Short mmCIF file of C-alpha atoms and ligand atoms in Angstrom, two decimals:
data_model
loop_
_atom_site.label_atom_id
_atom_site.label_comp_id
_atom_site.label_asym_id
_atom_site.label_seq_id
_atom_site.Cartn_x
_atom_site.Cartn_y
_atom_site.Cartn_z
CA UNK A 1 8.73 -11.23 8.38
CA UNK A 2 7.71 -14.30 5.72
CA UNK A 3 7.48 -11.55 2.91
CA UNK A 4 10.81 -10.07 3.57
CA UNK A 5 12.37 -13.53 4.00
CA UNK A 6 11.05 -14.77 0.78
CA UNK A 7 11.95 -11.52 -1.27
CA UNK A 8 15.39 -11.95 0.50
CA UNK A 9 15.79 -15.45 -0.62
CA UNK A 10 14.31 -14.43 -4.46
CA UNK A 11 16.58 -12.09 -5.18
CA UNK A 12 20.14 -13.62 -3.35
CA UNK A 13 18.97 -17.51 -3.35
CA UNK A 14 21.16 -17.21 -0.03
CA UNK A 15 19.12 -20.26 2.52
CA UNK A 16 21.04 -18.56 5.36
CA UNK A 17 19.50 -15.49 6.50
CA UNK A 18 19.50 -13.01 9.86
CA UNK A 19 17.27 -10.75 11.07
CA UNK A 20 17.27 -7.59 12.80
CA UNK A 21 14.15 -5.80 13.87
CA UNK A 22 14.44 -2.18 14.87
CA UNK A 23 11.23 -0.46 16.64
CA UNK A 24 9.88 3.00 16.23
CA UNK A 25 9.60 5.11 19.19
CA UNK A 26 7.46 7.46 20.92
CA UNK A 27 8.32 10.17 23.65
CA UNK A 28 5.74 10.91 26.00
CA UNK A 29 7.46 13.54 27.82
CA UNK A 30 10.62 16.04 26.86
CA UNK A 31 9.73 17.24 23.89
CA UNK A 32 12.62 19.55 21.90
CA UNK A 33 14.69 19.44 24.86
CA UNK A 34 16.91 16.93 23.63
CA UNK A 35 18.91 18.39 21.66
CA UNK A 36 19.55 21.28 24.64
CA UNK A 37 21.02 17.69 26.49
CA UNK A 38 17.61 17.91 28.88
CA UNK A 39 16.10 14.49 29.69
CA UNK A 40 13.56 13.06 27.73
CA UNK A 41 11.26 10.12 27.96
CA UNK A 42 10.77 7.42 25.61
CA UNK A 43 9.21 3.96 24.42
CA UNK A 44 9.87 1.65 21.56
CA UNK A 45 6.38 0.29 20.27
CA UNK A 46 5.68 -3.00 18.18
CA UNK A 47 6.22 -2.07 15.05
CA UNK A 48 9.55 -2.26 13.60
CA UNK A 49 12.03 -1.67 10.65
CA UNK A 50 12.88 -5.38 9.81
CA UNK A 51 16.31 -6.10 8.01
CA UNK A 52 16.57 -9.40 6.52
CA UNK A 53 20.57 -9.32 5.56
CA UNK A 54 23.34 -11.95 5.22
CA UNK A 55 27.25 -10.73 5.28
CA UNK A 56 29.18 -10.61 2.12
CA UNK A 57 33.16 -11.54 1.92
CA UNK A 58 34.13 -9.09 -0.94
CA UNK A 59 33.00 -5.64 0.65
CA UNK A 60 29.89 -4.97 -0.63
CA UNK A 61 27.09 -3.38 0.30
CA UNK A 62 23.49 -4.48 -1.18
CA UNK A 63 20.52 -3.48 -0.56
CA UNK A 64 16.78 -3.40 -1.89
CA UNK A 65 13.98 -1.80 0.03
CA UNK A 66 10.18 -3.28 0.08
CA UNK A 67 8.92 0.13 0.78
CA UNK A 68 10.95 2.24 -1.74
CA UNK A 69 12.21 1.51 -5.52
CA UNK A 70 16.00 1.86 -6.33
CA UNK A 71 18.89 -0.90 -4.96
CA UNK A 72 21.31 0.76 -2.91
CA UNK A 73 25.07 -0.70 -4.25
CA UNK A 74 28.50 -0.08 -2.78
CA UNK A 75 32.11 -1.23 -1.98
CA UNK A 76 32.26 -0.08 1.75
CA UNK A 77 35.82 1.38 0.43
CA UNK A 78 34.19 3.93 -1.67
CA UNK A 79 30.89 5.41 0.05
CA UNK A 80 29.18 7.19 -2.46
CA UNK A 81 28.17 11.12 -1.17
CA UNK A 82 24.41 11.85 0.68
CA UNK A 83 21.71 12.59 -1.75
CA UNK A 84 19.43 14.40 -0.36
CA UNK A 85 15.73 12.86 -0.21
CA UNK A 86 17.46 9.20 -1.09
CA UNK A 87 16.70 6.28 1.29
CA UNK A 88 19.92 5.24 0.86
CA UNK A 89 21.40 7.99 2.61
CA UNK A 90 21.32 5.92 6.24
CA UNK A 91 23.63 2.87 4.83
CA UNK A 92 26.15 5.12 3.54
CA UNK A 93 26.50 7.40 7.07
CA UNK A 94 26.14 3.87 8.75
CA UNK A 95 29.41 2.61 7.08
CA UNK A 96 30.93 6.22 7.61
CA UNK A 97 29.91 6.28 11.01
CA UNK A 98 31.24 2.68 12.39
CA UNK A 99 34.12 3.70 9.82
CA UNK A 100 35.50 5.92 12.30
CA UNK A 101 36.48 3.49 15.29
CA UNK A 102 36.52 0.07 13.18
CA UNK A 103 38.17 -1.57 10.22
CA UNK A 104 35.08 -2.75 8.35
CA UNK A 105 35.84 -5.97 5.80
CA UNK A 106 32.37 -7.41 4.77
CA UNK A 107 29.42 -6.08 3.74
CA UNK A 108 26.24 -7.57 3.58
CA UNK A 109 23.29 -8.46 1.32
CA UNK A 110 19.83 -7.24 2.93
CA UNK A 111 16.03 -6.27 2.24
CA UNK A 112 14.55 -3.94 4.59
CA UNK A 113 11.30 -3.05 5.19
CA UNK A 114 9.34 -0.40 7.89
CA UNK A 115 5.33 -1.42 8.08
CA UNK A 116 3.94 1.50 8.93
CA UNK A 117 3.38 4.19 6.35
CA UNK A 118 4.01 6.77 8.82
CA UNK A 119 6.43 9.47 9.15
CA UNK A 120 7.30 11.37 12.69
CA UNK A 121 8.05 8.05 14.63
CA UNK A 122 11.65 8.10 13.55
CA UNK A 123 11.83 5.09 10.96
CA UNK A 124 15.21 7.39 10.40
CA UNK A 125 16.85 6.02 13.34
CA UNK A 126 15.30 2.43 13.61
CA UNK A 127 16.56 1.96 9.79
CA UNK A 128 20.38 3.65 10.63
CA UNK A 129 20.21 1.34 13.89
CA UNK A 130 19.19 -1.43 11.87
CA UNK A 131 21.97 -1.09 9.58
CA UNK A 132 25.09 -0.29 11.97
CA UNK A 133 23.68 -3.65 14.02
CA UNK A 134 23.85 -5.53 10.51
CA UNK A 135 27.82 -4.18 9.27
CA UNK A 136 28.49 -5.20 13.49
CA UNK A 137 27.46 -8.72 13.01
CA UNK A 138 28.89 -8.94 9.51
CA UNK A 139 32.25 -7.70 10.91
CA UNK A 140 31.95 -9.29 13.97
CA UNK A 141 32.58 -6.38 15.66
CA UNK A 142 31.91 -6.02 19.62
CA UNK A 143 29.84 -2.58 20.22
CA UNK A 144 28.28 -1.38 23.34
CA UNK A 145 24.83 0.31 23.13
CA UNK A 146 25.52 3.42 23.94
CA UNK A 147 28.02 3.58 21.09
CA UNK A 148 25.45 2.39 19.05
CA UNK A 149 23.52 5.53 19.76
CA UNK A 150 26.29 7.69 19.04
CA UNK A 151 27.02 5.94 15.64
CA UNK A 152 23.50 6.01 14.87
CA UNK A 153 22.89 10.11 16.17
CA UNK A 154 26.33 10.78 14.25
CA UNK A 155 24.22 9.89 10.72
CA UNK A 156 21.58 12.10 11.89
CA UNK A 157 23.68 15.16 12.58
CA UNK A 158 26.90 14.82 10.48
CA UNK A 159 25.78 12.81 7.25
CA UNK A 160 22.24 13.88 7.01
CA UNK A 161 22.55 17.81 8.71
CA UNK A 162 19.69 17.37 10.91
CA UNK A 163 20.56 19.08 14.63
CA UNK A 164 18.82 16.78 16.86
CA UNK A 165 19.65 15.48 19.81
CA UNK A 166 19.81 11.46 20.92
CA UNK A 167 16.12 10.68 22.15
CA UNK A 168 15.33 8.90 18.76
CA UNK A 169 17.98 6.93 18.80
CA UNK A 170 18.35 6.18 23.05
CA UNK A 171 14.53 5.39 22.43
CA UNK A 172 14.94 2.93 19.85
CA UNK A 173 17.77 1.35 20.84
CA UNK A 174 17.97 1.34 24.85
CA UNK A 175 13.69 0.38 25.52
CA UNK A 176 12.53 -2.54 27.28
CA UNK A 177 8.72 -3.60 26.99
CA UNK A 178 6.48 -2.47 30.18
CA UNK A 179 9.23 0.33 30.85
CA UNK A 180 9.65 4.04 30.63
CA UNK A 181 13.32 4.66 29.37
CA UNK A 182 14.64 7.89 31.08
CA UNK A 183 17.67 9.82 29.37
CA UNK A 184 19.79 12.20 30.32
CA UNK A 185 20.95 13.63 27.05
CA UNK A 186 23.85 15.69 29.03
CA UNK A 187 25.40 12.82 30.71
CA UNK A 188 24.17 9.63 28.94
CA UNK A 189 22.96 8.13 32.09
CA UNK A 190 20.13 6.33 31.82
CA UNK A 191 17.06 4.61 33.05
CA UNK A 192 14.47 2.05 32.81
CA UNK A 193 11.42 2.50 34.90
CA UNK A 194 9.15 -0.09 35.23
CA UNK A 195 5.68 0.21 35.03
CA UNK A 196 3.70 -0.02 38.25
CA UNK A 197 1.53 -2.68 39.21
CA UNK A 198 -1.24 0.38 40.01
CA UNK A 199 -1.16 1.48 36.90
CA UNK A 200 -4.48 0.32 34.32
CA UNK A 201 -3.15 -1.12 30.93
CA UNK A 202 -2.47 1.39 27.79
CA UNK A 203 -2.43 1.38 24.54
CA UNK A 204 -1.26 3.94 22.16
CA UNK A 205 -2.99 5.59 19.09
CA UNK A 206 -0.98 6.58 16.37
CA UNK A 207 -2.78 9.09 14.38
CA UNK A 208 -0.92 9.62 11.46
CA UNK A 209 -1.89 13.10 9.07
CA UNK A 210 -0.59 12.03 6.12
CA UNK A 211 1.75 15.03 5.94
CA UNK A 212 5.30 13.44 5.21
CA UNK A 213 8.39 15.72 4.41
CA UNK A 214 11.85 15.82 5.96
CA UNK A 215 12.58 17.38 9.25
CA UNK A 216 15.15 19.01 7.35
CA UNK A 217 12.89 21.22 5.23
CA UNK A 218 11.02 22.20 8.43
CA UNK A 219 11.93 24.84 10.74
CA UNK A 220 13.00 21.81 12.88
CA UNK A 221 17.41 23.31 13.12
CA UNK A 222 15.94 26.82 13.12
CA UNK A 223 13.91 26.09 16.61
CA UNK A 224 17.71 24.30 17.90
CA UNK A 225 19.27 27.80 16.74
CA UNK A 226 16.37 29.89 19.10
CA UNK A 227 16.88 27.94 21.96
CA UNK A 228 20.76 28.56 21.37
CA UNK A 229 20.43 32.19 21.20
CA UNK A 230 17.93 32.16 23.98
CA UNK A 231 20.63 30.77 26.48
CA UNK A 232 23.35 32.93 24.96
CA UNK A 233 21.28 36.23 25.63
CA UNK A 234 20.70 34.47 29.45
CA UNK A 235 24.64 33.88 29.72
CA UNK A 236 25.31 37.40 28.59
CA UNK A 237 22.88 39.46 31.05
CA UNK A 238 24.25 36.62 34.08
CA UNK A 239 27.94 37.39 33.47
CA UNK A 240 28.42 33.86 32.17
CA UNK A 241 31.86 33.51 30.67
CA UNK A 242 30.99 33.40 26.93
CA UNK A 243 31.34 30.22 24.72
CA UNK A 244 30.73 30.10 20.90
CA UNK A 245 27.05 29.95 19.87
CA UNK A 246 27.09 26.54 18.61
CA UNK A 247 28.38 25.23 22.16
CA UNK A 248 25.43 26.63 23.98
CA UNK A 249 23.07 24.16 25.72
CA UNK A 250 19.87 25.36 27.86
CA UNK A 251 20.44 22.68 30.03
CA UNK A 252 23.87 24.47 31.29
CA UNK A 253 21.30 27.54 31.97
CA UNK A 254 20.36 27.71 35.96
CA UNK A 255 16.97 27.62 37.17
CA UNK A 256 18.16 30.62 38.85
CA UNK A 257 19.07 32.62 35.80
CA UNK A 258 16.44 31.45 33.76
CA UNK A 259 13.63 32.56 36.58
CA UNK A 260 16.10 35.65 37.32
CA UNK A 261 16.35 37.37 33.62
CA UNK A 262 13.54 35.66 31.82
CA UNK A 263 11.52 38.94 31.62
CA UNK A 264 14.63 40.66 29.47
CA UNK A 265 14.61 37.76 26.83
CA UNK A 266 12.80 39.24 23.79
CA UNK A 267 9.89 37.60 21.94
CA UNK A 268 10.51 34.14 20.73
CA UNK A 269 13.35 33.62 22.71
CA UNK A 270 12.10 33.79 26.02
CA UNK A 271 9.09 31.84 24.88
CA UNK A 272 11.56 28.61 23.82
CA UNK A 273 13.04 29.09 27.09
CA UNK A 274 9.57 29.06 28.89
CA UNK A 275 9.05 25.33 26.73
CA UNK A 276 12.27 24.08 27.78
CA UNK A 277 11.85 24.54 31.84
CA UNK A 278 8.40 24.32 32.00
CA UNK A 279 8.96 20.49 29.88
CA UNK A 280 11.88 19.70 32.35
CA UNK A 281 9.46 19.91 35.44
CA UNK A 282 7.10 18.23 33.24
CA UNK A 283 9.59 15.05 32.79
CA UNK A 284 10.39 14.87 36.21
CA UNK A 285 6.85 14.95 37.63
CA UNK A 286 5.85 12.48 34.90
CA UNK A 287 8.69 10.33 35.92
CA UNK A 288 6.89 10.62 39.23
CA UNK A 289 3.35 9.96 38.03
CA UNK A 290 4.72 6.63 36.33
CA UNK A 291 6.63 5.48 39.22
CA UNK A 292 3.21 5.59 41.25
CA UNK A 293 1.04 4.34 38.35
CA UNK A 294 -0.71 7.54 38.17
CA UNK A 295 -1.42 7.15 34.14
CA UNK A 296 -4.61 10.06 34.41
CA UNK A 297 -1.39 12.71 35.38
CA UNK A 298 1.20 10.96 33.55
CA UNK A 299 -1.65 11.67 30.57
CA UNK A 300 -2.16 15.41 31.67
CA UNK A 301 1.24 15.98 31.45
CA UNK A 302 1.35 14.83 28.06
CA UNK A 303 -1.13 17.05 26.90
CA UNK A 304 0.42 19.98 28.80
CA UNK A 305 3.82 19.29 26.63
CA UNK A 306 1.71 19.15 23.69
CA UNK A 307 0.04 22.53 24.54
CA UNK A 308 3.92 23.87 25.21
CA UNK A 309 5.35 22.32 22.02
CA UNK A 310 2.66 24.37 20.44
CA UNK A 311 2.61 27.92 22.05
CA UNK A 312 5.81 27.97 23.43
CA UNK A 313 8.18 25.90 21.04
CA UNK A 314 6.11 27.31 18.38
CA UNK A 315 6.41 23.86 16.47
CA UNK A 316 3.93 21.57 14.49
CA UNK A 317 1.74 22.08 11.83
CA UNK A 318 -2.02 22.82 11.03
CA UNK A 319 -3.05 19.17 10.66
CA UNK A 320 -0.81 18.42 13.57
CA UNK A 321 -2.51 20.70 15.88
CA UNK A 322 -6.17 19.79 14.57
CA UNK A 323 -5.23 15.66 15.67
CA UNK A 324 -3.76 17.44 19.07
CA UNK A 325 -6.77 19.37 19.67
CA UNK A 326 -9.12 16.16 18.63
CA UNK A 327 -7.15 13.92 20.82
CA UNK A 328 -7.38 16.52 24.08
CA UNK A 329 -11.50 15.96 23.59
CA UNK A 330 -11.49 12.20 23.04
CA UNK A 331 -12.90 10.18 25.85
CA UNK A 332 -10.55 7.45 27.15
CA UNK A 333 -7.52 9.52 25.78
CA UNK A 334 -5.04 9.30 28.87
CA UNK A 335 -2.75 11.96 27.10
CA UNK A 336 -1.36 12.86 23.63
CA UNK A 337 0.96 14.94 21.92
CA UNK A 338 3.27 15.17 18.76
CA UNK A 339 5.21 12.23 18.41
CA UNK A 340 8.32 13.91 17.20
CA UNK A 341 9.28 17.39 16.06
CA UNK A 342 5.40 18.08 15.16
CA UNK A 343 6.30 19.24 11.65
CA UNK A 344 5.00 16.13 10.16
CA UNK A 345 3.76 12.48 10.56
CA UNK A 346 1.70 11.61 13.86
CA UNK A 347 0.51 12.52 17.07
CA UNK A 348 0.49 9.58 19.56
CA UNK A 349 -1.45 9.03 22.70
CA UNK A 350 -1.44 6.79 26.04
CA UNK A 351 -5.37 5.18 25.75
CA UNK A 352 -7.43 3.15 27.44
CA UNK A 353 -7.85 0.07 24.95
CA UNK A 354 -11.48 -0.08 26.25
CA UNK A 355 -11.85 3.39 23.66
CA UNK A 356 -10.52 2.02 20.73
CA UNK A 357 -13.40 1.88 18.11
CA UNK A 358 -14.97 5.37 19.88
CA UNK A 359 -11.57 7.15 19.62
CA UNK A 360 -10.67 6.22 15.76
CA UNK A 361 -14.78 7.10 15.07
CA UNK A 362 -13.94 10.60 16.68
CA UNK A 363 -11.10 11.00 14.22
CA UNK A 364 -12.66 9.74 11.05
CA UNK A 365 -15.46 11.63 11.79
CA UNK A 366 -13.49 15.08 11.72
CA UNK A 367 -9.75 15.13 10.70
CA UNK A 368 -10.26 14.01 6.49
CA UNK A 369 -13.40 16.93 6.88
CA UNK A 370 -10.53 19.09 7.92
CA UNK A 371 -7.53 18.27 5.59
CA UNK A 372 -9.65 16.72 2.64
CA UNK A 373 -6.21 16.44 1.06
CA UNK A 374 -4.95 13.34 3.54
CA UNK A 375 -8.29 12.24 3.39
CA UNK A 376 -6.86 8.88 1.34
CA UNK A 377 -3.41 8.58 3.64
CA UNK A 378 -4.24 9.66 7.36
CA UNK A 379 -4.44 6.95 9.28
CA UNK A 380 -5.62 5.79 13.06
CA UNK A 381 -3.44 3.14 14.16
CA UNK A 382 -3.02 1.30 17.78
CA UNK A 383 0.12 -0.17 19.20
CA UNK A 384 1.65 -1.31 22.26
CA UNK A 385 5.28 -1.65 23.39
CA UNK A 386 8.34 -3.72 22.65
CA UNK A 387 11.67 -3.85 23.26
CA UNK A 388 14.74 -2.06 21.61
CA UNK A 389 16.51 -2.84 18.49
CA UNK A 390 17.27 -6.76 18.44
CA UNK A 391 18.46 -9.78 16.05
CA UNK A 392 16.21 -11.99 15.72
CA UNK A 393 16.84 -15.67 16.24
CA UNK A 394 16.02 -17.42 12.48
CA UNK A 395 15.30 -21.12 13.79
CA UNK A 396 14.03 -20.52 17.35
CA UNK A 397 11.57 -18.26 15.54
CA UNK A 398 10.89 -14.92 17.49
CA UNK A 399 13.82 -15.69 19.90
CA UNK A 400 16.01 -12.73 20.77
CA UNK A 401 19.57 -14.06 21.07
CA UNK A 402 21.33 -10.55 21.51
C1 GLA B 501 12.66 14.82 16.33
C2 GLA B 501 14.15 14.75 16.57
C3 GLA B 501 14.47 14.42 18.04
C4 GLA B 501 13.72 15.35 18.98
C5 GLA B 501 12.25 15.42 18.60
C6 GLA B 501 11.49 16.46 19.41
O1 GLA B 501 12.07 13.57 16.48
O2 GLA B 501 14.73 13.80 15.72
O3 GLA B 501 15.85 14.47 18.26
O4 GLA B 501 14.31 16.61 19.02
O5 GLA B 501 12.06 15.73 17.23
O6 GLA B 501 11.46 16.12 20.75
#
């Protein structure tokens, strides 16, 4: 925070400054259903994307990044188009996206910075966040969260192309520390379940591969596309009355039909609608197993979603899988599984703190062996939870004032 305060001050001499600091996120449970509107799981963790920004009166937008080089430089009038692979890309479908509902007059003057290295906790949705929370406070606008998710998810889909569904952004945005946020990504409703008394105290391992590449060179839309077809062929052999392609949604898919003409679904198709019941039972029992404290199943079902992800979403990568597999042998490893999409970044497990320095030795000891090409950028890394997105309080230091 000091080193992004002080850069902030270097290069705008502004004294005034606020802060915003945006977590990454992990889902534990309901992986790839999201963007079928299943329910998924999620948890913000400690480390953030922090914004250091202060508003400016003649429309500008300014922005330098600690991580990456370029400025990012704009009248919020005139948007300049997506580039692909540019980090500016989540200001300019930030402005777009609050653009749509709100008169925007000021801009604002900002560093930014994400800590971690690591790709696959969605630093693309803590940074967008970030951002539409900065033009809000600039603008004084008034903005409800769930809004905020929509904003941010509209970036995703419409500005950047990806296909994805809301957990990134629900995660992110709607988690409280010690609490398992639960999403329905049909209806929006949502819940935050707090962790039992019973159950021991986790941490979580971040074991990053050192493979980074956008989810939208991966097979990442192709996999949305599958599942789509998968519930069309379902609708066709029930009798459903037929909607376009693009409208279809496994969730609207009974349990019924599914268990009813799943043996007619060729190939892939009936093995992405094998991941995406099989993971809904999975959510709801580890929804159970948290409620009760029960973090050895809670774990289990982890690694069964992780196994699923693999075989039946047909989803991660080689380095991916070998951190999986590694993780599914490690003592005081509760559960793991990919953190996101699998296609890149990290896998992340629940762990018993107790099996810290044992758990990064197992990894050291086999995963640069493996990949000798991440050898210099994998990395084992151990967090705990926060809270959601938040502005940060300047003089009360640490004090969350939204
Ligand atoms: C990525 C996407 C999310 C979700 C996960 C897989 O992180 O951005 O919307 O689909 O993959 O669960």
């Amino acid at each position: 925070m000091r080193e992004l305060i002080n850069t902030f001050k270097r290069i705008y001499g502004d004294k005034e400054v606020k802060m915003i600091y945006s977590p990454l996120r992990i889902c534990p449970l309901g992986a790839h259903v999201d963007h079928q509107e299943g329910i998924v799981t999620g948890m913000a963790l400690d480390e953030n994307v922090e914004i250091a920004f202060a508003p400016s009166q003649d429309g500008y937008i300014r922005i330098s990044s600690i991580d990456f080089p370029d400025e990012e430089y704009f009248h919020i009038d005139r948007v300049p188009e997506m580039l692909p692979g540019f980090w500016g890309n989540y200001i300019r479908g930030a402005v777009l996206a609050l653009q749509q509902a709100h008169k925007l007059q000021y801009g604002f003057r900002a560093v930014i910075s994400g800590k971690l290295p690591i790709g696959g906790l969605s630093s693309s949705a803590a940074v967008t966040t970030a951002y539409l929370m900065a033009l809000i406070q600039a603008n004084l606008l008034t903005i409800s969260k769930e809004e905020l998710i929509s904003y941010s998810h509209w970036v995703e889909t419409e500005f950047i192309g990806l296909k994805n569904g809301i957990l990134d952004q629900s995660a992110n945005i709607l988690s409280e520390d010690d609490h398992l946020l639960v999403m329905d990504c049909q209806t929006g409703e949502h819940e935050l379940v707090k962790k039992s008394p019973e159950m021991p105290d986790f941490e979580i391992v971040v074991v990053y591969s050192g493979v980074s590449k956008a989810l939208m060179g991966t097979d990442y839309n192709n996999r949305v596309d599958e599942c789509k077809v998968a519930g069309w062929i379902v609708g066709e052999l029930a009798g459903l009355e037929r909607t376009a392609l693009q409208d279809v949604k496994l969730r609207n898919i009974s349990e019924e039909h599914y268990r009813k003409y799943r043996d007619q679904v060729p190939g892939k198709f009936r093995k992405r609608l094998d991941h995406f019941f099989t993971e809904k039972n999975r959510v709801l029992q580890g929804i159970e197993a948290w409620e009760q404290g029960d973090i050895e199943q809670f774990g289990k079902l982890m690694f069964a979603s992780g196994e699923s992800s693999i075989h039946q979403y047909e989803s991660g990568c080689p380095e991916l899988i070998t951190i999986y597999e590694l993780l599914k042998e490690t003592e005081g490893v509760y559960g793991a599984r990919f953190s996101g999409a699998g296609y890149r970044g990290c896998c992340i497990g629940l762990i018993n703190p107790a099996y810290k320095e044992q758990i990064k030795a197992n990894i050291d000891a086999v995963y640069p062996t493996q990949h000798p090409e991440y050898k210099d950028v994998y990395k084992v890394h151990f967090c705990k939870t926060n809270n959601g997105a938040r502005f940060v309080d300047q003089e009360e230091k640490g004090k969350v004032f939204e």
